[in-house]
């Protein structure tokens, strides 16, 4: 690799003075970076200029690097490239406290104290964070000549790891005996790595920079960064289908460096990483295709739009902060999936203030190919939608994976079936509580109907964002299930593997002089594994392990039995229902006569509470209008009587007005109490009841709609024509009792159009938690 000599003054590069503050330097950097970014500037020297600006800012933004630059006139990158000058040590230096000539290093420059930690900090913070930041652990003690010999190399290596963003820990075996015991460090020096809570020990006899790098590299899973070639590139960038952005590092090295592995491991739940060696013959087409500079490092990212990169960055050498800035800004797809609580927290942040609220618009789909078209069209809408300064984020959910979360929104009811899927608009008030509303029309799977779905969603979002109205529903949601979490079997396997590693390392290697120095070799030969296990763990640890395994076995057996019992119970409950509660026929066998049943206490179970899936179309009548309305109702329903999933019924309000009042109050979550209902304005109302799935549609007669228009929908009770205020209308004075009632021609006008809207899904569902019981 060619080394560039920096001849320009870094302060001149950023256009600031040597006395400038950190804020002034940062401001100047942002201004120049925007001006000279290769994607925005057409100047042929833009890339070189942009690189120099970044290198200048990287040095001057760090107080220590800036101090070194001011004193010695070179950057930290140049300092690393300068040849070592510790080839000769004077007589005084030999006796100054170091062991320079023998490779022990200059101990005065080594400060292991800054890497020391305690067991509480390790268990509560560092070990859990090892899922994202692997830890390099160095164990040492006083009067350890082996430690003195390697300390200089280890310290410099730890400093390098810290710069790339890895966790670095030093453990003094005497002063931190608890942490040393927890990490199973019994000898000094010891080196180990902690990744996702699992410990791996360095087993080489020789300590060198290259060996340590190979050891840390081996801590990362093999698929952290995948090698990409001309032949595998297209398959790799299609990885966005797994809900991940795709990123590729380009570099001249054969293997990816730790500077690439560390951020790749950190962002692995959000981004898939690949690596292209620009010097490899199988990668030359990619190098030419994207015009890659082989003497610099390049980072490119792709989302669902694979025709061109989402973002790209070119520098002589990336710093961890630069990589983090690019990845953190572009770590989500245009339409990401809610796959964990962490994703939900980031995409749908809490905002209790109404004026500042942010909305999460979620498409609720199933993991089936039929819903791919819905996700595709919804993604296209998300890409083109005007979201008012980022106040709206579009996501999708797998309802069959996130069952508990979706059930909290739908109150246990099934989500809408094809050809429409549900769209829910969420405002997250705090950690658990959220307010939400479903898009009444849903999102169409039919591509020809998608423009209408887009229009309705745009109108609804504009209405919510520009108004001060609250979303109508509230609920408390559970945590989003972590789809990235390993299965229970995998975690048990990794734990057993961890135990095996510890046993093998501690006893096989040290059994002769640490654990079992009192046991004769002939006994060891016959009882090797028993002694090994005894030596690695004390009695309490062994007892705990045995008890845990036994408990897992008992729980597995019990859960299996409980599942079988529950399955039998469900089967028993379903059998009588299916055989005894069959939906009555809607018409005669010749389709000439329609059957209209009376909905009352005796038929309530058969028609509503325990009816099979389907709709019970029920008209509300009273004694004065019964004959006329039922005749007109049967005439309108005749074309629909051929459907087996429909049943037709009537309900007499004189006997069951309280049940109807309870139904309406329950539909409004009891926010409104209907103290009195005018019987006359209920006549002609039609309910399409789905008793099995606990929802219904409601048809309002003309008189109720007239009242709704007159009151502008100001009160929900008035909107459907109820209340005392309309009981003595002046227009009814002087009329006979029968004349005061609305005749069937006016009352049921438009019912056939409403039925068509029920079938195409454009009528709003009214969902319930339960059906009110009918009394005799």
PDB file of C-alpha atoms in Angstrom, residues 327-561:
ATOM      1  CA  UNK A 327     -24.366   2.753   9.096  1.00  0.00           C
ATOM      2  CA  UNK A 328     -26.517   4.260  11.847  1.00  0.00           C
ATOM      3  CA  UNK A 329     -28.091   6.676   9.345  1.00  0.00           C
ATOM      4  CA  UNK A 330     -28.941   3.961   6.795  1.00  0.00           C
ATOM      5  CA  UNK A 331     -29.585   0.844   8.862  1.00  0.00           C
ATOM      6  CA  UNK A 332     -33.285   0.484   8.023  1.00  0.00           C
ATOM      7  CA  UNK A 333     -35.071  -0.415   4.807  1.00  0.00           C
ATOM      8  CA  UNK A 334     -37.698   1.784   3.189  1.00  0.00           C
ATOM      9  CA  UNK A 335     -40.306  -0.575   4.678  1.00  0.00           C
ATOM     10  CA  UNK A 336     -38.721  -2.410   7.627  1.00  0.00           C
ATOM     11  CA  UNK A 337     -40.404  -5.174   9.609  1.00  0.00           C
ATOM     12  CA  UNK A 338     -41.128  -4.837  13.324  1.00  0.00           C
ATOM     13  CA  UNK A 339     -38.997  -7.811  14.347  1.00  0.00           C
ATOM     14  CA  UNK A 340     -37.969  -6.950  17.935  1.00  0.00           C
ATOM     15  CA  UNK A 341     -38.695  -4.553  20.763  1.00  0.00           C
ATOM     16  CA  UNK A 342     -35.486  -2.638  19.978  1.00  0.00           C
ATOM     17  CA  UNK A 343     -36.685  -2.034  16.400  1.00  0.00           C
ATOM     18  CA  UNK A 344     -40.097  -0.948  17.677  1.00  0.00           C
ATOM     19  CA  UNK A 345     -38.524   1.477  20.180  1.00  0.00           C
ATOM     20  CA  UNK A 346     -36.389   3.075  17.485  1.00  0.00           C
ATOM     21  CA  UNK A 347     -38.918   3.255  14.655  1.00  0.00           C
ATOM     22  CA  UNK A 348     -41.906   4.136  16.845  1.00  0.00           C
ATOM     23  CA  UNK A 349     -40.505   6.388  19.591  1.00  0.00           C
ATOM     24  CA  UNK A 350     -42.535   7.531  22.577  1.00  0.00           C
ATOM     25  CA  UNK A 351     -44.031  11.020  22.339  1.00  0.00           C
ATOM     26  CA  UNK A 352     -46.725  11.951  24.882  1.00  0.00           C
ATOM     27  CA  UNK A 353     -47.243  15.478  23.491  1.00  0.00           C
ATOM     28  CA  UNK A 354     -50.054  15.728  20.956  1.00  0.00           C
ATOM     29  CA  UNK A 355     -48.440  18.493  18.886  1.00  0.00           C
ATOM     30  CA  UNK A 356     -45.165  16.575  18.482  1.00  0.00           C
ATOM     31  CA  UNK A 357     -46.558  13.073  18.088  1.00  0.00           C
ATOM     32  CA  UNK A 358     -45.003  10.752  15.562  1.00  0.00           C
ATOM     33  CA  UNK A 359     -46.996   8.063  13.795  1.00  0.00           C
ATOM     34  CA  UNK A 360     -46.108   4.501  12.924  1.00  0.00           C
ATOM     35  CA  UNK A 361     -48.169   3.123  10.033  1.00  0.00           C
ATOM     36  CA  UNK A 362     -48.051  -0.670  10.102  1.00  0.00           C
ATOM     37  CA  UNK A 363     -49.231  -3.095   7.429  1.00  0.00           C
ATOM     38  CA  UNK A 364     -50.388  -6.304   9.141  1.00  0.00           C
ATOM     39  CA  UNK A 365     -49.569  -9.230   6.859  1.00  0.00           C
ATOM     40  CA  UNK A 366     -48.978 -12.956   7.032  1.00  0.00           C
ATOM     41  CA  UNK A 367     -45.814 -14.832   6.072  1.00  0.00           C
ATOM     42  CA  UNK A 368     -47.382 -16.021   2.845  1.00  0.00           C
ATOM     43  CA  UNK A 369     -46.547 -15.311  -0.789  1.00  0.00           C
ATOM     44  CA  UNK A 370     -50.050 -13.931  -1.436  1.00  0.00           C
ATOM     45  CA  UNK A 371     -49.209 -10.887   0.706  1.00  0.00           C
ATOM     46  CA  UNK A 372     -45.999 -10.045  -1.188  1.00  0.00           C
ATOM     47  CA  UNK A 373     -47.926  -7.768  -3.539  1.00  0.00           C
ATOM     48  CA  UNK A 374     -49.385  -5.857  -0.573  1.00  0.00           C
ATOM     49  CA  UNK A 375     -45.922  -5.353   0.920  1.00  0.00           C
ATOM     50  CA  UNK A 376     -44.541  -4.257  -2.457  1.00  0.00           C
ATOM     51  CA  UNK A 377     -47.248  -1.677  -3.129  1.00  0.00           C
ATOM     52  CA  UNK A 378     -47.139  -0.434   0.471  1.00  0.00           C
ATOM     53  CA  UNK A 379     -43.354  -0.036   0.164  1.00  0.00           C
ATOM     54  CA  UNK A 380     -43.793   2.019  -3.005  1.00  0.00           C
ATOM     55  CA  UNK A 381     -46.258   4.228  -1.162  1.00  0.00           C
ATOM     56  CA  UNK A 382     -43.835   4.634   1.771  1.00  0.00           C
ATOM     57  CA  UNK A 383     -41.052   5.666  -0.596  1.00  0.00           C
ATOM     58  CA  UNK A 384     -43.115   8.385  -2.274  1.00  0.00           C
ATOM     59  CA  UNK A 385     -45.219   9.585   0.668  1.00  0.00           C
ATOM     60  CA  UNK A 386     -44.840  13.098   2.056  1.00  0.00           C
ATOM     61  CA  UNK A 387     -44.397  12.452   5.782  1.00  0.00           C
ATOM     62  CA  UNK A 388     -44.131  16.040   7.078  1.00  0.00           C
ATOM     63  CA  UNK A 389     -40.548  16.259   8.365  1.00  0.00           C
ATOM     64  CA  UNK A 390     -40.257  12.607   9.264  1.00  0.00           C
ATOM     65  CA  UNK A 391     -43.330  12.457  11.504  1.00  0.00           C
ATOM     66  CA  UNK A 392     -44.522   9.202   9.920  1.00  0.00           C
ATOM     67  CA  UNK A 393     -42.667   5.875   9.676  1.00  0.00           C
ATOM     68  CA  UNK A 394     -44.004   2.992   7.588  1.00  0.00           C
ATOM     69  CA  UNK A 395     -43.439  -0.594   8.735  1.00  0.00           C
ATOM     70  CA  UNK A 396     -45.007  -4.021   8.380  1.00  0.00           C
ATOM     71  CA  UNK A 397     -45.712  -6.851  10.824  1.00  0.00           C
ATOM     72  CA  UNK A 398     -46.014 -10.609  10.467  1.00  0.00           C
ATOM     73  CA  UNK A 399     -49.274 -11.275  12.313  1.00  0.00           C
ATOM     74  CA  UNK A 400     -48.593 -15.015  12.585  1.00  0.00           C
ATOM     75  CA  UNK A 401     -45.194 -14.328  14.241  1.00  0.00           C
ATOM     76  CA  UNK A 402     -46.140 -11.317  16.417  1.00  0.00           C
ATOM     77  CA  UNK A 403     -49.423 -12.855  17.628  1.00  0.00           C
ATOM     78  CA  UNK A 404     -49.491 -11.268  21.094  1.00  0.00           C
ATOM     79  CA  UNK A 405     -48.705  -7.794  19.782  1.00  0.00           C
ATOM     80  CA  UNK A 406     -51.301  -7.956  16.989  1.00  0.00           C
ATOM     81  CA  UNK A 407     -53.941  -9.434  19.322  1.00  0.00           C
ATOM     82  CA  UNK A 408     -53.506  -6.435  21.627  1.00  0.00           C
ATOM     83  CA  UNK A 409     -54.485  -4.208  18.686  1.00  0.00           C
ATOM     84  CA  UNK A 410     -57.304  -6.348  17.293  1.00  0.00           C
ATOM     85  CA  UNK A 411     -58.554  -7.444  20.754  1.00  0.00           C
ATOM     86  CA  UNK A 412     -58.184 -11.068  19.722  1.00  0.00           C
ATOM     87  CA  UNK A 413     -60.241 -10.809  16.538  1.00  0.00           C
ATOM     88  CA  UNK A 414     -58.915 -12.166  13.286  1.00  0.00           C
ATOM     89  CA  UNK A 415     -57.322  -9.651  10.934  1.00  0.00           C
ATOM     90  CA  UNK A 416     -59.007  -9.018   7.615  1.00  0.00           C
ATOM     91  CA  UNK A 417     -58.701 -11.712   4.978  1.00  0.00           C
ATOM     92  CA  UNK A 418     -57.924 -11.310   1.267  1.00  0.00           C
ATOM     93  CA  UNK A 419     -58.391  -9.272  -0.870  1.00  0.00           C
ATOM     94  CA  UNK A 420     -57.649  -6.640   1.822  1.00  0.00           C
ATOM     95  CA  UNK A 421     -55.121  -6.553   4.692  1.00  0.00           C
ATOM     96  CA  UNK A 422     -55.243  -4.320   7.745  1.00  0.00           C
ATOM     97  CA  UNK A 423     -53.367  -1.035   8.121  1.00  0.00           C
ATOM     98  CA  UNK A 424     -53.039   0.329  11.663  1.00  0.00           C
ATOM     99  CA  UNK A 425     -51.917   3.874  12.506  1.00  0.00           C
ATOM    100  CA  UNK A 426     -50.072   3.931  15.854  1.00  0.00           C
ATOM    101  CA  UNK A 427     -49.218   6.813  18.169  1.00  0.00           C
ATOM    102  CA  UNK A 428     -47.002   5.592  20.988  1.00  0.00           C
ATOM    103  CA  UNK A 429     -47.834   7.522  24.145  1.00  0.00           C
ATOM    104  CA  UNK A 430     -45.335   5.818  26.464  1.00  0.00           C
ATOM    105  CA  UNK A 431     -43.420   2.535  26.815  1.00  0.00           C
ATOM    106  CA  UNK A 432     -46.501   0.311  26.995  1.00  0.00           C
ATOM    107  CA  UNK A 433     -49.541   2.406  26.108  1.00  0.00           C
ATOM    108  CA  UNK A 434     -50.369   3.437  22.607  1.00  0.00           C
ATOM    109  CA  UNK A 435     -53.273   4.999  20.760  1.00  0.00           C
ATOM    110  CA  UNK A 436     -54.257   3.622  17.384  1.00  0.00           C
ATOM    111  CA  UNK A 437     -56.783   3.534  14.574  1.00  0.00           C
ATOM    112  CA  UNK A 438     -57.314   1.102  11.717  1.00  0.00           C
ATOM    113  CA  UNK A 439     -57.653   2.365   8.166  1.00  0.00           C
ATOM    114  CA  UNK A 440     -61.323   1.690   7.515  1.00  0.00           C
ATOM    115  CA  UNK A 441     -60.854   0.469   3.935  1.00  0.00           C
ATOM    116  CA  UNK A 442     -57.649  -1.486   4.658  1.00  0.00           C
ATOM    117  CA  UNK A 443     -54.952  -2.021   2.005  1.00  0.00           C
ATOM    118  CA  UNK A 444     -55.954  -3.824  -1.171  1.00  0.00           C
ATOM    119  CA  UNK A 445     -54.056  -6.821  -2.503  1.00  0.00           C
ATOM    120  CA  UNK A 446     -55.517  -6.158  -5.955  1.00  0.00           C
ATOM    121  CA  UNK A 447     -53.024  -3.876  -7.828  1.00  0.00           C
ATOM    122  CA  UNK A 448     -55.909  -2.177  -9.642  1.00  0.00           C
ATOM    123  CA  UNK A 449     -57.452  -1.087  -6.323  1.00  0.00           C
ATOM    124  CA  UNK A 450     -54.179   0.106  -4.752  1.00  0.00           C
ATOM    125  CA  UNK A 451     -54.581   3.755  -5.957  1.00  0.00           C
ATOM    126  CA  UNK A 452     -57.788   3.986  -3.911  1.00  0.00           C
ATOM    127  CA  UNK A 453     -56.006   2.545  -0.858  1.00  0.00           C
ATOM    128  CA  UNK A 454     -53.185   5.063  -1.303  1.00  0.00           C
ATOM    129  CA  UNK A 455     -55.650   7.942  -1.547  1.00  0.00           C
ATOM    130  CA  UNK A 456     -57.572   6.891   1.565  1.00  0.00           C
ATOM    131  CA  UNK A 457     -54.376   6.474   3.610  1.00  0.00           C
ATOM    132  CA  UNK A 458     -53.010   9.840   2.473  1.00  0.00           C
ATOM    133  CA  UNK A 459     -56.257  11.542   3.437  1.00  0.00           C
ATOM    134  CA  UNK A 460     -56.320   9.848   6.838  1.00  0.00           C
ATOM    135  CA  UNK A 461     -52.689  10.756   7.643  1.00  0.00           C
ATOM    136  CA  UNK A 462     -53.222  14.370   6.555  1.00  0.00           C
ATOM    137  CA  UNK A 463     -56.325  14.559   8.728  1.00  0.00           C
ATOM    138  CA  UNK A 464     -54.473  13.209  11.776  1.00  0.00           C
ATOM    139  CA  UNK A 465     -51.303  15.280  11.377  1.00  0.00           C
ATOM    140  CA  UNK A 466     -53.065  18.565  10.695  1.00  0.00           C
ATOM    141  CA  UNK A 467     -55.745  18.140  13.355  1.00  0.00           C
ATOM    142  CA  UNK A 468     -55.776  17.853  17.126  1.00  0.00           C
ATOM    143  CA  UNK A 469     -58.092  14.858  17.367  1.00  0.00           C
ATOM    144  CA  UNK A 470     -57.007  11.847  19.385  1.00  0.00           C
ATOM    145  CA  UNK A 471     -56.891   8.415  17.808  1.00  0.00           C
ATOM    146  CA  UNK A 472     -60.048   6.579  18.911  1.00  0.00           C
ATOM    147  CA  UNK A 473     -58.588   3.425  20.501  1.00  0.00           C
ATOM    148  CA  UNK A 474     -56.076   2.814  23.278  1.00  0.00           C
ATOM    149  CA  UNK A 475     -54.389  -0.365  24.416  1.00  0.00           C
ATOM    150  CA  UNK A 476     -51.448  -1.740  26.391  1.00  0.00           C
ATOM    151  CA  UNK A 477     -49.136  -3.820  24.214  1.00  0.00           C
ATOM    152  CA  UNK A 478     -46.657  -6.554  25.197  1.00  0.00           C
ATOM    153  CA  UNK A 479     -43.041  -6.559  24.060  1.00  0.00           C
ATOM    154  CA  UNK A 480     -42.473  -7.282  20.395  1.00  0.00           C
ATOM    155  CA  UNK A 481     -41.176 -10.828  20.026  1.00  0.00           C
ATOM    156  CA  UNK A 482     -37.473 -10.893  19.127  1.00  0.00           C
ATOM    157  CA  UNK A 483     -37.328 -12.739  15.822  1.00  0.00           C
ATOM    158  CA  UNK A 484     -33.506 -12.643  15.881  1.00  0.00           C
ATOM    159  CA  UNK A 485     -33.195 -14.519  19.173  1.00  0.00           C
ATOM    160  CA  UNK A 486     -31.738 -18.014  19.134  1.00  0.00           C
ATOM    161  CA  UNK A 487     -34.110 -20.843  19.896  1.00  0.00           C
ATOM    162  CA  UNK A 488     -34.125 -22.458  23.336  1.00  0.00           C
ATOM    163  CA  UNK A 489     -32.440 -25.598  21.979  1.00  0.00           C
ATOM    164  CA  UNK A 490     -29.664 -23.528  20.375  1.00  0.00           C
ATOM    165  CA  UNK A 491     -29.050 -21.623  23.608  1.00  0.00           C
ATOM    166  CA  UNK A 492     -28.894 -24.849  25.636  1.00  0.00           C
ATOM    167  CA  UNK A 493     -26.464 -26.297  23.092  1.00  0.00           C
ATOM    168  CA  UNK A 494     -24.206 -23.221  23.283  1.00  0.00           C
ATOM    169  CA  UNK A 495     -24.254 -23.386  27.070  1.00  0.00           C
ATOM    170  CA  UNK A 496     -23.236 -27.047  27.032  1.00  0.00           C
ATOM    171  CA  UNK A 497     -20.514 -26.241  24.516  1.00  0.00           C
ATOM    172  CA  UNK A 498     -19.296 -23.469  26.807  1.00  0.00           C
ATOM    173  CA  UNK A 499     -19.113 -25.905  29.717  1.00  0.00           C
ATOM    174  CA  UNK A 500     -17.158 -28.351  27.574  1.00  0.00           C
ATOM    175  CA  UNK A 501     -14.660 -25.639  26.591  1.00  0.00           C
ATOM    176  CA  UNK A 502     -14.125 -24.650  30.187  1.00  0.00           C
ATOM    177  CA  UNK A 503     -13.701 -28.233  31.354  1.00  0.00           C
ATOM    178  CA  UNK A 504     -11.268 -29.066  28.566  1.00  0.00           C
ATOM    179  CA  UNK A 505      -9.191 -25.922  28.986  1.00  0.00           C
ATOM    180  CA  UNK A 506      -8.927 -25.846  32.765  1.00  0.00           C
ATOM    181  CA  UNK A 507      -8.517 -29.495  33.618  1.00  0.00           C
ATOM    182  CA  UNK A 508      -6.890 -31.220  30.682  1.00  0.00           C
ATOM    183  CA  UNK A 509      -4.261 -28.500  30.605  1.00  0.00           C
ATOM    184  CA  UNK A 510      -3.846 -27.986  34.357  1.00  0.00           C
ATOM    185  CA  UNK A 511      -5.023 -31.217  35.979  1.00  0.00           C
ATOM    186  CA  UNK A 512      -1.507 -32.357  36.759  1.00  0.00           C
ATOM    187  CA  UNK A 513      -0.389 -29.216  38.629  1.00  0.00           C
ATOM    188  CA  UNK A 514      -3.504 -27.195  39.656  1.00  0.00           C
ATOM    189  CA  UNK A 515      -6.692 -29.164  40.215  1.00  0.00           C
ATOM    190  CA  UNK A 516      -5.652 -32.667  41.071  1.00  0.00           C
ATOM    191  CA  UNK A 517      -2.107 -32.551  42.385  1.00  0.00           C
ATOM    192  CA  UNK A 518      -3.071 -34.998  45.196  1.00  0.00           C
ATOM    193  CA  UNK A 519      -4.467 -37.664  42.885  1.00  0.00           C
ATOM    194  CA  UNK A 520      -2.196 -40.428  41.630  1.00  0.00           C
ATOM    195  CA  UNK A 521      -1.667 -40.765  37.899  1.00  0.00           C
ATOM    196  CA  UNK A 522      -2.997 -44.350  37.792  1.00  0.00           C
ATOM    197  CA  UNK A 523      -6.298 -43.172  39.329  1.00  0.00           C
ATOM    198  CA  UNK A 524      -6.417 -40.319  36.838  1.00  0.00           C
ATOM    199  CA  UNK A 525      -6.079 -42.760  33.961  1.00  0.00           C
ATOM    200  CA  UNK A 526      -9.174 -44.708  35.086  1.00  0.00           C
ATOM    201  CA  UNK A 527     -11.335 -41.733  36.157  1.00  0.00           C
ATOM    202  CA  UNK A 528     -10.201 -38.967  33.850  1.00  0.00           C
ATOM    203  CA  UNK A 529     -13.506 -37.348  32.981  1.00  0.00           C
ATOM    204  CA  UNK A 530     -14.930 -37.587  36.491  1.00  0.00           C
ATOM    205  CA  UNK A 531     -11.838 -35.880  37.897  1.00  0.00           C
ATOM    206  CA  UNK A 532     -11.821 -33.299  35.116  1.00  0.00           C
ATOM    207  CA  UNK A 533     -15.423 -32.357  35.868  1.00  0.00           C
ATOM    208  CA  UNK A 534     -14.753 -32.270  39.611  1.00  0.00           C
ATOM    209  CA  UNK A 535     -11.672 -30.124  39.151  1.00  0.00           C
ATOM    210  CA  UNK A 536     -13.389 -27.533  36.958  1.00  0.00           C
ATOM    211  CA  UNK A 537     -16.367 -26.937  39.177  1.00  0.00           C
ATOM    212  CA  UNK A 538     -17.039 -27.055  42.885  1.00  0.00           C
ATOM    213  CA  UNK A 539     -19.810 -29.196  44.369  1.00  0.00           C
ATOM    214  CA  UNK A 540     -22.398 -26.429  44.270  1.00  0.00           C
ATOM    215  CA  UNK A 541     -21.769 -25.777  40.574  1.00  0.00           C
ATOM    216  CA  UNK A 542     -22.139 -29.477  39.756  1.00  0.00           C
ATOM    217  CA  UNK A 543     -25.325 -29.714  41.813  1.00  0.00           C
ATOM    218  CA  UNK A 544     -26.739 -26.607  40.103  1.00  0.00           C
ATOM    219  CA  UNK A 545     -25.975 -28.009  36.646  1.00  0.00           C
ATOM    220  CA  UNK A 546     -27.615 -31.368  37.427  1.00  0.00           C
ATOM    221  CA  UNK A 547     -30.665 -29.657  38.932  1.00  0.00           C
ATOM    222  CA  UNK A 548     -30.999 -27.368  35.891  1.00  0.00           C
ATOM    223  CA  UNK A 549     -30.896 -30.309  33.473  1.00  0.00           C
ATOM    224  CA  UNK A 550     -33.453 -32.200  35.571  1.00  0.00           C
ATOM    225  CA  UNK A 551     -35.705 -29.146  35.747  1.00  0.00           C
ATOM    226  CA  UNK A 552     -35.549 -28.687  31.979  1.00  0.00           C
ATOM    227  CA  UNK A 553     -36.546 -32.326  31.501  1.00  0.00           C
ATOM    228  CA  UNK A 554     -39.463 -32.104  33.946  1.00  0.00           C
ATOM    229  CA  UNK A 555     -40.702 -28.834  32.441  1.00  0.00           C
ATOM    230  CA  UNK A 556     -40.508 -30.211  28.907  1.00  0.00           C
ATOM    231  CA  UNK A 557     -42.500 -33.299  29.914  1.00  0.00           C
ATOM    232  CA  UNK A 558     -45.071 -31.212  31.821  1.00  0.00           C
ATOM    233  CA  UNK A 559     -45.530 -28.731  28.993  1.00  0.00           C
ATOM    234  CA  UNK A 560     -46.041 -31.571  26.539  1.00  0.00           C
ATOM    235  CA  UNK A 561     -48.711 -33.096  28.773  1.00  0.00           C
TER     236      UNK A 561
END
